[in-house]
Coordinates of N, CA and C in Angstrom, one line a residue:
V1396 N -19.5 8.0 22.8 CA -18.8 9.4 22.7 C -19.8 10.5 23.0
S1397 N -20.0 11.2 23.8 CA -20.7 12.2 24.1 C -20.4 13.5 23.2
P1398 N -21.3 14.0 22.3 CA -21.2 15.2 21.6 C -21.0 16.4 22.4
H1399 N -21.2 16.3 23.8 CA -21.3 17.4 24.7 C -19.9 17.3 25.5
N1400 N -19.2 16.3 25.3 CA -17.9 16.2 26.0 C -16.8 17.1 25.5
T1401 N -16.4 17.9 26.4 CA -15.4 19.0 25.7 C -14.1 18.5 25.7
K1402 N -13.7 17.3 26.3 CA -12.5 16.5 26.2 C -12.3 15.7 24.9
N1403 N -13.5 15.7 24.2 CA -13.5 14.9 22.8 C -13.0 13.6 23.1
Y1404 N -13.6 13.0 24.2 CA -13.3 11.5 24.6 C -13.6 10.5 23.3
K1405 N -12.6 9.8 23.0 CA -12.8 8.8 21.9 C -12.7 7.4 22.4
Y1406 N -13.5 6.6 22.3 CA -13.3 5.2 22.6 C -12.8 4.5 21.3
E1407 N -12.2 3.2 21.8 CA -11.4 2.5 20.7 C -12.3 1.9 19.7
L1408 N -12.0 2.2 18.6 CA -12.6 1.3 17.3 C -11.5 0.4 16.6
I1409 N -11.8 -0.4 15.7 CA -11.1 -1.3 15.4 C -10.8 -1.5 13.8
N1410 N -9.8 -2.1 13.5 CA -9.6 -2.4 12.1 C -9.2 -3.7 11.7
N1411 N -9.3 -4.9 12.4 CA -9.0 -6.2 12.1 C -9.8 -7.1 13.2
K1412 N -9.8 -8.3 13.0 CA -10.5 -9.2 13.6 C -10.1 -9.5 15.2
C1413 N -8.8 -9.4 15.4 CA -8.2 -9.7 16.7 C -8.6 -8.4 17.5
E1414 N -8.5 -7.2 16.9 CA -8.9 -6.0 17.6 C -10.3 -6.1 17.8
L1415 N -11.2 -6.5 17.0 CA -12.6 -6.6 17.3 C -12.9 -7.2 18.6
I1416 N -12.3 -8.4 18.8 CA -12.3 -9.3 20.0 C -12.0 -8.4 21.3
K1417 N -10.8 -7.5 21.2 CA -10.5 -6.6 22.0 C -11.4 -5.4 22.3
V1418 N -11.8 -4.9 21.4 CA -12.8 -3.8 21.6 C -14.3 -4.3 22.0
S1419 N -14.5 -5.5 21.9 CA -15.8 -5.9 22.4 C -15.8 -5.8 24.1
S1420 N -14.7 -6.2 24.6 CA -14.5 -6.3 26.0 C -14.0 -4.6 26.6
A1421 N -13.6 -4.0 25.5 CA -13.0 -2.5 25.8 C -14.3 -1.6 26.1
F1422 N -15.5 -1.9 25.6 CA -16.7 -1.2 26.0 C -17.1 -1.3 27.3
F1423 N -16.6 -2.3 28.1 CA -17.0 -2.4 29.5 C -16.6 -1.4 30.4
L1424 N -17.6 -1.2 31.3 CA -17.6 0.0 32.3 C -17.6 1.2 31.6
R1425 N -18.1 1.2 30.3 CA -18.3 2.6 29.7 C -19.8 2.9 29.8
F1426 N -20.3 4.0 29.6 CA -21.7 4.5 29.7 C -22.4 4.6 28.6
L1427 N -23.5 4.1 28.4 CA -24.5 4.3 27.3 C -25.4 5.3 27.7
V1428 N -25.6 6.4 27.0 CA -26.5 7.5 27.6 C -27.6 7.7 26.5
R1429 N -28.8 7.8 27.0 CA -30.1 8.1 25.8 C -30.6 9.3 26.7
K1430 N -30.8 10.3 25.7 CA -31.3 11.6 26.1 C -32.8 11.7 25.3
L1431 N -33.9 11.4 26.3 CA -35.2 11.7 25.8 C -35.7 12.9 25.3
A1432 N -36.7 13.0 24.5 CA -37.4 14.3 24.0 C -37.7 15.4 25.2
D1433 N -37.9 15.0 26.5 CA -38.2 15.7 27.6 C -36.9 16.4 28.3
G1434 N -35.7 15.9 27.9 CA -34.6 16.1 28.4 C -34.2 15.0 29.4
T1435 N -34.8 14.2 29.8 CA -34.5 13.0 30.8 C -33.2 12.2 30.2
E1436 N -32.2 12.1 30.9 CA -31.1 11.2 30.6 C -31.3 9.8 31.2
L1437 N -31.1 8.7 30.4 CA -31.1 7.5 30.9 C -29.5 7.0 30.8
R1438 N -29.0 6.3 31.7 CA -27.5 5.9 31.6 C -27.4 4.7 32.3
G1439 N -26.6 3.9 31.5 CA -26.2 2.6 32.1 C -24.8 2.1 31.8
M1440 N -24.2 1.3 32.3 CA -22.9 0.8 32.3 C -22.9 -0.5 31.6
I1441 N -22.1 -0.6 30.5 CA -22.0 -1.7 29.5 C -21.2 -2.9 30.3
V1442 N -22.1 -4.1 30.5 CA -21.4 -5.1 31.2 C -21.5 -6.4 30.4
E1443 N -22.0 -6.5 29.1 CA -22.0 -7.8 28.3 C -22.0 -7.4 26.9
T1444 N -21.2 -8.0 25.9 CA -21.3 -7.6 24.6 C -21.0 -9.0 23.9
E1445 N -21.3 -8.9 22.5 CA -20.9 -9.9 21.5 C -20.2 -9.6 20.3
A1446 N -19.3 -10.0 19.9 CA -18.5 -9.5 18.7 C -19.1 -10.3 17.5
Y1447 N -19.3 -9.6 16.4 CA -19.6 -10.3 15.1 C -18.5 -9.8 14.1
L1448 N -17.7 -10.8 13.5 CA -16.7 -10.6 12.6 C -17.0 -10.1 11.3
G1449 N -18.1 -10.3 10.8 CA -18.3 -10.2 9.3 C -17.6 -11.3 8.4
G1450 N -17.6 -11.1 7.3 CA -16.9 -12.1 6.5 C -17.3 -13.5 6.6
E1451 N -16.3 -14.3 7.1 CA -16.6 -15.8 7.3 C -17.5 -16.1 8.4
D1452 N -17.8 -15.1 9.4 CA -18.5 -15.4 10.5 C -20.0 -15.5 10.2
A1453 N -20.4 -16.8 10.3 CA -21.7 -17.4 9.8 C -22.8 -16.7 10.5
A1454 N -22.5 -16.3 11.9 CA -23.4 -15.9 12.7 C -23.8 -14.3 12.3
S1455 N -22.9 -13.6 11.6 CA -23.1 -12.2 11.4 C -24.0 -11.8 10.4
H1456 N -24.8 -10.9 10.5 CA -25.7 -10.4 9.3 C -24.9 -10.0 8.2
S1457 N -23.6 -9.8 8.3 CA -22.8 -9.4 7.0 C -21.9 -10.5 6.7
S1458 N -22.2 -11.8 7.0 CA -21.6 -13.0 6.6 C -21.5 -13.0 5.0
G1459 N -20.3 -13.5 4.6 CA -20.1 -13.4 3.2 C -19.8 -12.1 2.5
R1460 N -19.8 -11.0 3.3 CA -19.4 -9.5 3.0 C -20.7 -9.2 2.1
K1461 N -21.8 -9.6 2.2 CA -23.0 -9.4 1.6 C -23.7 -8.1 2.3
Q1462 N -23.8 -6.9 1.5 CA -24.2 -5.7 2.0 C -25.6 -5.6 1.6
T1463 N -26.6 -5.3 2.5 CA -28.0 -5.1 2.0 C -28.6 -4.1 2.7
A1464 N -29.8 -3.6 2.3 CA -30.4 -2.5 2.9 C -30.6 -2.5 4.3
R1465 N -30.7 -3.8 4.8 CA -30.8 -4.0 6.3 C -29.7 -3.7 7.1
N1466 N -28.3 -4.2 6.6 CA -27.3 -4.1 7.3 C -26.1 -3.2 6.8
V1467 N -26.6 -2.2 6.0 CA -25.6 -1.2 5.6 C -24.9 -0.5 6.6
A1468 N -25.4 -0.4 7.9 CA -24.8 0.4 9.0 C -23.6 -0.4 9.3
M1469 N -23.7 -1.6 9.2 CA -22.3 -2.5 9.5 C -21.1 -2.3 8.7
F1470 N -21.3 -1.6 7.7 CA -20.3 -1.3 6.6 C -20.0 0.2 6.6
M1471 N -20.6 0.9 7.6 CA -20.4 2.3 7.7 C -19.1 2.7 8.5
K1472 N -18.9 3.8 8.7 CA -17.7 4.2 9.7 C -17.9 3.8 11.1
P1473 N -16.6 3.4 11.8 CA -16.8 3.0 13.0 C -17.6 4.0 14.0
G1474 N -18.3 3.3 14.8 CA -19.2 4.0 15.7 C -20.6 4.3 15.2
T1475 N -20.9 3.8 14.1 CA -22.2 3.8 13.4 C -23.2 2.8 14.4
M1476 N -24.4 3.3 14.7 CA -25.4 2.5 15.3 C -25.8 1.6 14.4
Y1477 N -26.0 0.3 14.4 CA -26.8 -0.6 13.7 C -27.8 -1.1 14.6
V1478 N -29.0 -0.8 14.2 CA -30.1 -1.2 15.1 C -31.0 -2.1 14.1
Y1479 N -31.6 -3.4 14.5 CA -32.3 -4.0 13.7 C -33.4 -4.6 14.6
Q1480 N -34.4 -5.3 13.9 CA -35.7 -5.8 14.6 C -35.6 -7.1 14.4
I1481 N -36.3 -7.8 15.6 CA -36.3 -9.2 15.7 C -37.6 -9.5 16.0
Y1482 N -38.1 -10.8 15.5 CA -39.5 -11.2 15.8 C -40.7 -10.2 15.4
G1483 N -40.1 -9.2 14.7 CA -41.2 -8.2 14.1 C -41.7 -7.2 15.2
I1484 N -40.9 -7.3 16.4 CA -41.4 -6.3 17.6 C -40.2 -5.9 18.3
Y1485 N -39.0 -6.5 18.5 CA -38.1 -6.0 19.4 C -36.9 -5.6 18.7
F1486 N -36.1 -4.7 19.2 CA -34.7 -4.1 18.5 C -33.6 -4.6 19.3
C1487 N -32.6 -4.6 18.6 CA -31.3 -4.8 19.1 C -30.2 -3.7 18.7
M1488 N -29.2 -3.3 19.6 CA -28.3 -2.3 19.1 C -26.9 -2.7 19.1
N1489 N -26.3 -2.5 18.0 CA -24.9 -2.7 17.7 C -24.0 -1.5 17.4
V1490 N -22.7 -1.7 17.5 CA -21.9 -0.4 17.1 C -20.9 -0.9 15.9
S1491 N -21.0 -0.4 14.9 CA -19.9 -0.9 13.8 C -18.5 -0.6 14.0
S1492 N -17.7 -1.4 13.5 CA -16.3 -1.2 13.5 C -15.8 -1.2 12.1
Q1493 N -14.5 -0.9 12.1 CA -13.8 -0.5 10.8 C -13.6 -2.1 10.4
G1494 N -14.0 -2.5 9.0 CA -13.6 -3.7 8.4 C -14.8 -4.3 7.7
E1495 N -15.0 -5.5 7.2 CA -16.0 -6.0 6.3 C -17.1 -6.3 7.1
G1496 N -17.9 -5.3 7.6 CA -19.1 -5.7 8.3 C -19.0 -6.2 9.6
A1497 N -18.0 -5.6 10.2 CA -17.8 -6.2 11.7 C -18.6 -5.2 12.6
A1498 N -19.1 -5.8 13.9 CA -19.7 -4.9 14.8 C -19.9 -5.6 15.9
V1499 N -20.1 -4.8 17.0 CA -20.3 -5.1 18.4 C -21.8 -5.1 19.0
L1500 N -22.5 -6.3 19.3 CA -23.7 -6.1 19.9 C -23.6 -5.8 21.4
L1501 N -24.3 -4.8 21.8 CA -24.5 -4.3 23.1 C -25.5 -5.3 23.8
R1502 N -25.2 -6.1 24.6 CA -26.0 -7.1 25.2 C -26.7 -6.9 26.5
S1503 N -26.1 -6.3 27.4 CA -26.5 -5.8 28.7 C -25.8 -4.6 29.3
L1504 N -26.7 -3.8 30.0 CA -26.1 -2.7 30.8 C -26.6 -3.1 32.3
E1505 N -25.8 -2.3 33.0 CA -26.1 -2.1 34.6 C -26.7 -0.7 34.5
P1506 N -28.0 -0.8 34.9 CA -28.7 0.6 34.9 C -28.3 1.5 36.0
L1507 N -28.0 2.7 35.8 CA -27.4 3.7 36.9 C -28.2 4.9 36.9
Q1508 N -28.9 5.5 35.9 CA -29.7 6.8 36.0 C -30.9 6.5 35.3
G1509 N -32.0 7.1 35.9 CA -33.4 7.3 35.1 C -34.0 5.8 35.2
L1510 N -33.7 5.0 36.4 CA -34.3 3.5 36.5 C -35.9 3.6 36.5
D1511 N -36.5 4.7 36.9 CA -37.9 4.7 37.2 C -38.3 4.8 35.6
T1512 N -37.8 5.7 34.8 CA -38.3 5.9 33.5 C -38.0 4.5 32.6
M1513 N -36.9 3.9 32.9 CA -36.5 2.6 32.2 C -37.6 1.7 32.5
R1514 N -38.0 1.6 33.8 CA -39.2 0.5 34.1 C -40.4 0.8 33.6
Q1515 N -40.8 2.2 33.5 CA -41.8 2.6 32.7 C -42.0 2.0 31.2
L1516 N -40.7 2.3 30.5 CA -40.7 2.0 29.1 C -40.8 0.5 29.1
R1517 N -40.2 -0.3 29.9 CA -40.1 -1.8 29.8 C -41.7 -2.2 30.0
S1518 N -42.2 -1.5 30.9 CA -43.8 -1.9 31.4 C -44.7 -1.6 30.0
V1519 N -44.6 -0.5 29.4 CA -45.4 -0.4 28.2 C -45.1 -1.3 27.2
R1520 N -44.2 -2.1 27.1 CA -43.8 -2.9 26.0 C -44.1 -4.5 26.5
K1521 N -44.4 -4.6 27.7 CA -44.6 -6.1 28.2 C -46.0 -6.3 28.1
K1522 N -46.3 -7.4 27.3 CA -47.6 -7.6 27.1 C -48.2 -8.9 28.0
G1523 N -49.2 -8.5 28.8 CA -49.9 -9.5 29.7 C -49.0 -9.8 31.0
N1524 N -48.1 -8.9 31.1 CA -47.4 -8.9 32.5 C -47.0 -7.7 32.9
Q1525 N -47.6 -7.3 33.9 CA -47.3 -5.9 34.4 C -46.6 -5.9 35.8
K1526 N -45.8 -7.0 36.0 CA -45.0 -7.2 37.1 C -44.0 -6.2 37.0
S1527 N -43.5 -5.3 38.0 CA -42.5 -4.6 37.8 C -41.0 -5.1 37.8
C1528 N -40.3 -4.6 36.9 CA -38.8 -5.1 36.8 C -38.0 -4.9 37.9
K1529 N -37.3 -5.8 38.2 CA -36.1 -5.4 39.2 C -35.0 -4.9 38.5
D1530 N -34.2 -4.1 39.2 CA -33.1 -3.2 38.6 C -32.4 -4.1 37.9
Q1531 N -31.8 -5.2 38.2 CA -30.9 -6.0 37.5 C -31.4 -6.6 36.2
G1532 N -32.9 -6.5 36.1 CA -33.6 -7.1 35.0 C -34.0 -6.1 33.9
L1533 N -33.7 -5.1 34.3 CA -34.1 -3.7 33.2 C -33.4 -3.7 32.0
C1534 N -32.1 -4.1 31.9 CA -31.5 -4.0 30.6 C -30.7 -5.3 30.4
N1535 N -30.9 -6.5 30.9 CA -30.1 -7.8 30.9 C -30.5 -8.4 29.7
G1536 N -30.3 -7.9 28.4 CA -30.5 -8.6 27.3 C -30.7 -7.5 26.2
P1537 N -30.2 -7.9 25.1 CA -30.2 -6.8 23.9 C -31.5 -6.1 23.7
S1538 N -32.6 -7.0 23.7 CA -34.1 -6.3 23.3 C -34.5 -5.4 24.6
K1539 N -34.2 -6.0 25.8 CA -34.7 -5.2 27.0 C -33.9 -4.0 27.0
L1540 N -32.6 -4.0 26.7 CA -31.9 -2.7 26.7 C -32.4 -1.6 25.8
C1541 N -33.0 -2.1 24.6 CA -33.4 -1.1 23.7 C -34.8 -0.6 24.2
Q1542 N -35.5 -1.6 24.7 CA -36.8 -1.0 25.3 C -36.6 -0.3 26.4
A1543 N -35.7 -0.3 27.4 CA -35.5 0.4 28.5 C -34.9 1.8 28.2
L1544 N -34.2 1.9 27.1 CA -33.6 3.1 26.7 C -34.4 3.9 25.4
D1545 N -35.5 3.3 25.0 CA -36.3 3.7 24.1 C -35.6 3.8 22.6
I1546 N -34.9 2.8 22.3 CA -34.0 2.9 21.1 C -34.8 1.9 20.1
D1547 N -35.0 2.5 19.0 CA -35.8 1.6 17.8 C -34.9 2.0 16.6
K1548 N -35.8 1.5 15.4 CA -35.1 1.5 14.1 C -34.7 2.9 13.7
S1549 N -35.2 3.9 14.3 CA -34.9 5.3 14.0 C -33.4 5.7 14.2
F1550 N -32.8 4.9 15.2 CA -31.4 5.1 15.5 C -30.4 4.4 14.6
D1551 N -30.9 3.6 13.7 CA -30.0 2.8 12.8 C -29.2 3.9 11.9
R1552 N -28.0 3.6 11.6 CA -27.2 4.5 10.8 C -26.8 5.9 11.4
R1553 N -27.1 6.1 12.7 CA -26.8 7.2 13.3 C -25.4 6.9 13.9
D1554 N -24.7 8.2 14.2 CA -23.3 8.3 14.6 C -23.2 8.5 16.0
L1555 N -22.6 7.6 16.9 CA -22.6 7.7 18.3 C -21.7 8.9 18.9
A1556 N -20.9 9.2 17.8 CA -19.6 10.3 18.3 C -20.4 11.6 18.2
T1557 N -21.6 11.8 17.5 CA -22.1 13.1 17.1 C -23.7 13.2 17.4
D1558 N -24.2 12.2 17.7 CA -25.7 12.0 17.9 C -26.0 12.8 19.4
C1559 N -26.9 13.5 19.5 CA -27.5 14.2 20.5 C -28.4 13.5 21.4
E1560 N -28.9 12.3 20.9 CA -29.9 11.6 21.8 C -29.5 10.2 22.2
A1561 N -28.2 9.8 21.8 CA -27.5 8.8 22.2 C -26.0 8.7 22.1
W1562 N -25.3 8.5 23.0 CA -23.8 8.6 22.9 C -23.3 7.7 24.1
M1563 N -22.0 7.7 24.1 CA -21.2 7.0 25.0 C -20.3 7.8 25.8
E1564 N -20.1 7.4 27.0 CA -18.9 8.2 28.0 C -18.0 7.4 28.5
P1565 N -16.8 7.8 29.0 CA -16.0 7.0 29.8 C -16.4 6.6 31.1
G1566 N -16.1 5.4 31.4 CA -16.4 4.9 32.8 C -15.5 5.4 34.0
P1567 N -15.8 4.9 35.1 CA -15.0 5.3 36.2 C -13.6 4.6 36.3
S1568 N -13.3 3.5 35.6 CA -12.4 2.6 35.9 C -11.9 1.9 34.6
V1569 N -10.8 1.1 34.8 CA -10.4 0.1 33.7 C -10.7 -1.2 34.4
I1570 N -11.2 -2.1 33.5 CA -11.2 -3.5 33.9 C -10.1 -4.4 33.5
T1571 N -9.7 -5.5 34.4 CA -8.7 -6.3 34.0 C -9.1 -7.3 33.2
E1572 N -8.2 -8.0 32.2 CA -8.7 -9.1 31.6 C -9.1 -10.3 32.3
E1573 N -8.8 -10.5 33.7 CA -9.1 -11.7 34.5 C -10.7 -11.4 35.0
A1574 N -11.0 -10.4 35.0 CA -12.6 -9.9 35.2 C -13.4 -10.3 34.1
I1575 N -12.9 -10.6 33.0 CA -13.7 -10.7 31.7 C -14.0 -12.3 31.5
V1576 N -15.2 -12.7 31.2 CA -15.5 -14.1 30.8 C -16.0 -14.0 29.3
S1577 N -15.2 -15.0 28.7 CA -15.6 -15.2 27.3 C -16.1 -16.5 27.1
T1578 N -17.2 -16.5 26.2 CA -18.0 -17.8 26.1 C -18.8 -17.8 24.6
A1579 N -19.5 -18.7 24.3 CA -20.3 -18.8 23.0 C -21.5 -17.7 22.9
R1580 N -21.7 -17.1 21.8 CA -22.8 -16.1 21.6 C -24.1 -16.9 21.8
I1581 N -25.1 -16.2 22.0 CA -26.4 -16.8 22.4 C -27.4 -16.6 21.2
G1582 N -28.2 -17.8 20.9 CA -29.2 -17.7 19.9 C -28.8 -17.8 18.4
I1583 N -27.5 -18.5 18.2 CA -27.0 -18.7 17.0 C -26.7 -20.0 16.4
G1584 N -27.5 -21.0 16.9 CA -27.3 -22.5 16.6 C -27.3 -22.6 15.1
Y1585 N -27.7 -21.8 14.4 CA -27.7 -22.0 13.0 C -26.2 -22.0 12.4
A1586 N -25.3 -21.4 13.2 CA -24.0 -20.8 12.7 C -23.0 -21.9 12.6
G1587 N -23.3 -23.2 12.7 CA -22.1 -24.2 12.5 C -21.1 -24.1 13.7
E1588 N -20.0 -24.1 13.3 CA -18.7 -24.1 14.0 C -18.8 -22.5 14.8
W1589 N -19.3 -21.5 14.2 CA -19.2 -20.4 14.5 C -20.1 -20.2 15.8
A1590 N -21.2 -21.1 16.0 CA -21.7 -21.1 17.3 C -21.0 -21.4 18.5
K1591 N -19.9 -22.0 18.4 CA -19.1 -22.3 19.6 C -18.1 -21.2 20.0
K1592 N -17.8 -20.3 18.9 CA -16.7 -19.5 19.0 C -16.9 -18.5 20.4
P1593 N -15.8 -18.4 21.2 CA -16.1 -17.8 22.4 C -16.2 -16.0 22.2
L1594 N -17.1 -15.8 21.5 CA -17.3 -14.2 21.2 C -18.3 -13.4 22.0
R1595 N -18.7 -13.9 23.0 CA -19.6 -13.3 23.9 C -18.7 -13.1 25.1
F1596 N -18.7 -11.7 25.7 CA -17.8 -11.2 26.9 C -18.8 -10.6 27.8
Y1597 N -18.7 -10.9 29.1 CA -19.4 -10.1 30.1 C -18.2 -10.1 31.3
I1598 N -18.8 -9.3 32.3 CA -18.1 -8.9 33.5 C -18.3 -10.0 34.5
H1599 N -17.4 -10.7 35.1 CA -17.6 -11.8 36.1 C -18.2 -11.2 37.2
G1600 N -19.3 -11.8 37.7 CA -20.0 -11.4 39.0 C -20.9 -10.4 38.9
N1601 N -21.1 -9.8 37.6 CA -22.1 -8.6 37.5 C -23.6 -9.2 37.6
R1602 N -24.3 -8.8 38.3 CA -25.8 -9.2 38.4 C -26.6 -8.9 37.2
C1603 N -26.2 -8.1 36.4 CA -27.0 -7.6 35.2 C -26.5 -8.3 33.9
V1604 N -25.7 -9.3 34.0 CA -25.5 -10.2 32.8 C -26.5 -11.0 32.4
S1605 N -26.9 -11.2 31.2 CA -28.0 -11.8 30.7 C -27.9 -13.4 31.0
V1606 N -27.0 -14.1 30.7 CA -26.8 -15.5 30.8 C -25.5 -15.7 31.3
V1607 N -25.3 -16.5 32.5 CA -24.2 -16.8 33.2 C -23.5 -18.1 32.8
D1608 N -22.4 -18.3 32.2 CA -21.5 -19.5 31.9 C -20.6 -20.0 32.9
K1609 N -21.0 -20.9 33.9 CA -20.1 -21.2 35.1 C -18.9 -21.9 34.6
L1610 N -19.3 -22.7 33.5 CA -17.9 -23.4 33.0 C -16.8 -22.6 32.5
A1611 N -17.3 -21.7 31.8 CA -16.3 -20.6 31.2 C -15.8 -19.7 32.2
Q1612 N -16.5 -19.5 33.3 CA -15.9 -18.7 34.2 C -14.8 -19.3 35.0
Q1613 N -14.7 -20.6 35.2 CA -13.7 -21.3 35.5 C -12.3 -21.0 34.8
N1614 N -12.5 -20.7 33.6 CA -11.3 -20.6 32.6 C -11.0 -19.2 32.3
T1615 N -11.6 -18.2 33.1 CA -11.4 -16.6 32.7 C -9.9 -16.4 32.6
R1616 N -9.1 -17.0 33.3 CA -7.5 -16.7 33.3 C -6.9 -17.1 32.1
N1617 N -7.7 -18.0 31.3 CA -6.9 -18.3 30.1 C -7.8 -17.9 28.7
F1618 N -8.6 -17.0 29.1 CA -9.5 -16.5 27.7 C -8.6 -15.8 26.7
Q1619 N -7.6 -15.2 27.3 CA -6.8 -14.5 26.0 C -6.1 -15.5 25.2
G1620 N -5.5 -16.5 25.9 CA -4.9 -17.6 25.0 C -5.8 -18.4 24.1
R1621 N -7.1 -18.6 24.7 CA -8.0 -19.2 23.8 C -8.4 -18.5 22.5
H1622 N -8.4 -17.2 22.7 CA -8.8 -16.3 21.4 C -7.6 -16.6 20.6
S1623 N -6.5 -16.5 20.9 CA -5.3 -16.4 19.9 C -5.3 -17.8 19.2
I1624 N -5.8 -18.8 19.8 CA -5.8 -20.0 19.1 C -7.1 -20.3 18.1
L1625 N -8.3 -19.9 18.5 CA -9.5 -20.1 18.1 C -9.8 -18.9 17.0
I1626 N -9.5 -17.7 17.2 CA -9.9 -16.7 16.3 C -8.8 -16.1 15.7
C1627 N -7.7 -15.6 16.2 CA -6.9 -14.6 15.6 C -5.9 -15.4 14.7

C-alpha cells in the first residue's frame, strides 16, 4: 500500500488460516516499492511467497503462539513488516496478518525499476564474488530481495500502509489459480510434518522464482483441492 496513493488502495489481509493461504498468493503481481534516501525508487513484482500460520505451524517463528522481542511484529496489526536476520548477516522480510502470529514471507520479486541500483546493492554485500548479477537473479530469494532493496532490521515493526520508504502498489492484472504453483517451503526440515505442507507459492514459468518444483507444477490445477484437505 503506497502512502502516496490517492485512491487509498488496500491489499487483502487475513483473519484465519485458510485466508492466509489465499492472501499468500494474492500478493502476486503486486509491486513492492522501496524509496531510498536520495529519492531513487526501486520496484519489483512479487512472484513467490511462503505462508507461516503461527500456532501449531512448527516452522513459524510464532509457533506455540509464543511472542518474543524478535517476533513481536507477527502479532501486530495486519500489514506490519516483520524483518529478521539469519546467519547473523542476511535479512528476510515478512508481512504480518491478523491472527495468532501469522505472516507471509516475501520470497522473490521480478525486478522492474532501479535494476542498476539493485545490482550495486547486491554487489556491496557479496563477499569474494564481484560477478554482476543477472536481472532474474537480483531478487530471487528472501535475502537477495532484502539486499537488492536495502531492507534491514530498521524496517521491522513498520507499517506498509503508511511507511514512506517501503510500500505496496497494485499490479497490472489479476492472476488465475491455474498459474500458481503450491509446494513445500524451503529450509524448514526441522519442522516435522509441517515441512511437507504446500505453503510455498509461486507463479508458474516466472524466471525469477528461487526454486522450481517440477512435480508440483504438474499438479497446479489441483492445488486448491490439496489445500482444503491438508490445511483448512
